[in-house]
Short mmCIF file of C-alpha atoms in Angstrom, two decimals:
data_model
loop_
_atom_site.label_atom_id
_atom_site.label_comp_id
_atom_site.label_asym_id
_atom_site.label_seq_id
_atom_site.Cartn_x
_atom_site.Cartn_y
_atom_site.Cartn_z
CA UNK A 258 -58.50 -71.71 -58.13
CA UNK A 259 -57.94 -75.31 -58.33
CA UNK A 260 -58.15 -77.20 -61.46
CA UNK A 261 -59.85 -80.51 -60.89
CA UNK A 262 -58.42 -82.89 -63.33
CA UNK A 263 -59.51 -86.33 -63.59
CA UNK A 264 -56.67 -88.96 -63.09
CA UNK A 265 -56.20 -91.73 -66.11
CA UNK A 266 -54.22 -94.20 -66.52
CA UNK A 267 -52.21 -92.95 -68.59
CA UNK A 268 -52.06 -89.52 -66.46
CA UNK A 269 -50.76 -90.80 -63.46
CA UNK A 270 -46.90 -90.42 -62.51
CA UNK A 271 -45.06 -93.40 -61.49
CA UNK A 272 -46.18 -95.64 -58.83
CA UNK A 273 -49.48 -93.34 -58.83
CA UNK A 274 -47.81 -90.42 -57.14
CA UNK A 275 -49.14 -87.34 -58.45
CA UNK A 276 -50.36 -85.86 -61.77
CA UNK A 277 -48.66 -85.38 -65.15
CA UNK A 278 -49.90 -83.02 -67.04
CA UNK A 279 -50.51 -82.88 -71.15
CA UNK A 280 -48.36 -80.22 -73.12
CA UNK A 281 -52.15 -78.11 -73.86
CA UNK A 282 -52.33 -77.73 -69.84
CA UNK A 283 -48.87 -76.73 -69.30
CA UNK A 284 -49.23 -74.24 -72.20
CA UNK A 285 -52.40 -73.01 -70.80
CA UNK A 286 -51.26 -72.60 -66.90
CA UNK A 287 -48.74 -69.87 -68.52
CA UNK A 288 -50.98 -67.59 -69.60
CA UNK A 289 -49.17 -63.95 -70.54
CA UNK A 290 -46.50 -65.19 -68.46
CA UNK A 291 -43.08 -65.41 -70.86
CA UNK A 292 -41.44 -69.23 -70.54
CA UNK A 293 -38.60 -67.73 -68.67
CA UNK A 294 -40.96 -66.37 -65.62
CA UNK A 295 -42.82 -69.39 -65.90
CA UNK A 296 -40.15 -71.43 -65.38
CA UNK A 297 -38.76 -69.21 -62.62
CA UNK A 298 -41.82 -70.49 -60.89
CA UNK A 299 -41.09 -74.10 -60.33
CA UNK A 300 -37.23 -73.39 -60.60
CA UNK A 301 -36.41 -74.47 -64.05
CA UNK A 302 -35.20 -72.41 -66.96
CA UNK A 303 -37.04 -71.36 -70.11
CA UNK A 304 -35.34 -74.23 -72.22
CA UNK A 305 -36.73 -76.51 -69.51
CA UNK A 306 -40.08 -75.04 -69.89
CA UNK A 307 -40.29 -75.13 -73.83
CA UNK A 308 -39.78 -78.48 -74.03
CA UNK A 309 -42.65 -79.26 -71.52
CA UNK A 310 -44.72 -76.77 -73.76
CA UNK A 311 -43.89 -78.98 -76.61
CA UNK A 312 -44.22 -82.21 -75.03
CA UNK A 313 -40.68 -83.37 -75.18
CA UNK A 314 -40.29 -83.83 -71.72
CA UNK A 315 -43.00 -84.75 -69.10
CA UNK A 316 -43.73 -81.83 -66.44
CA UNK A 317 -42.91 -83.95 -63.03
CA UNK A 318 -45.93 -84.06 -60.83
CA UNK A 319 -43.88 -82.11 -58.19
CA UNK A 320 -43.41 -78.93 -60.52
CA UNK A 321 -46.82 -79.13 -61.63
CA UNK A 322 -48.32 -78.95 -58.15
CA UNK A 323 -45.95 -76.03 -57.14
CA UNK A 324 -47.02 -73.88 -60.32
CA UNK A 325 -50.83 -74.34 -59.30
CA UNK A 326 -49.85 -73.20 -55.78
CA UNK A 327 -48.30 -70.25 -56.76
CA UNK A 328 -50.58 -69.14 -59.32
CA UNK A 329 -53.47 -69.90 -56.45
CA UNK A 330 -51.72 -67.07 -53.89
#
């Protein structure tokens, strides 16, 4: 399935390219995977994934897109 997300001014990336997910969306997409497993899907580690979930670091739009693609297949 493809998650339909409304683009808002707050959630647009630099130069209006891509969507930056909220920490709640990142958490929800992980589902039953560990943080290490989810991080591996986007070529990041568990520590980086944890920072995305805590909202300390915003997930780049290209990582969000890759995650959605990999979970669709």
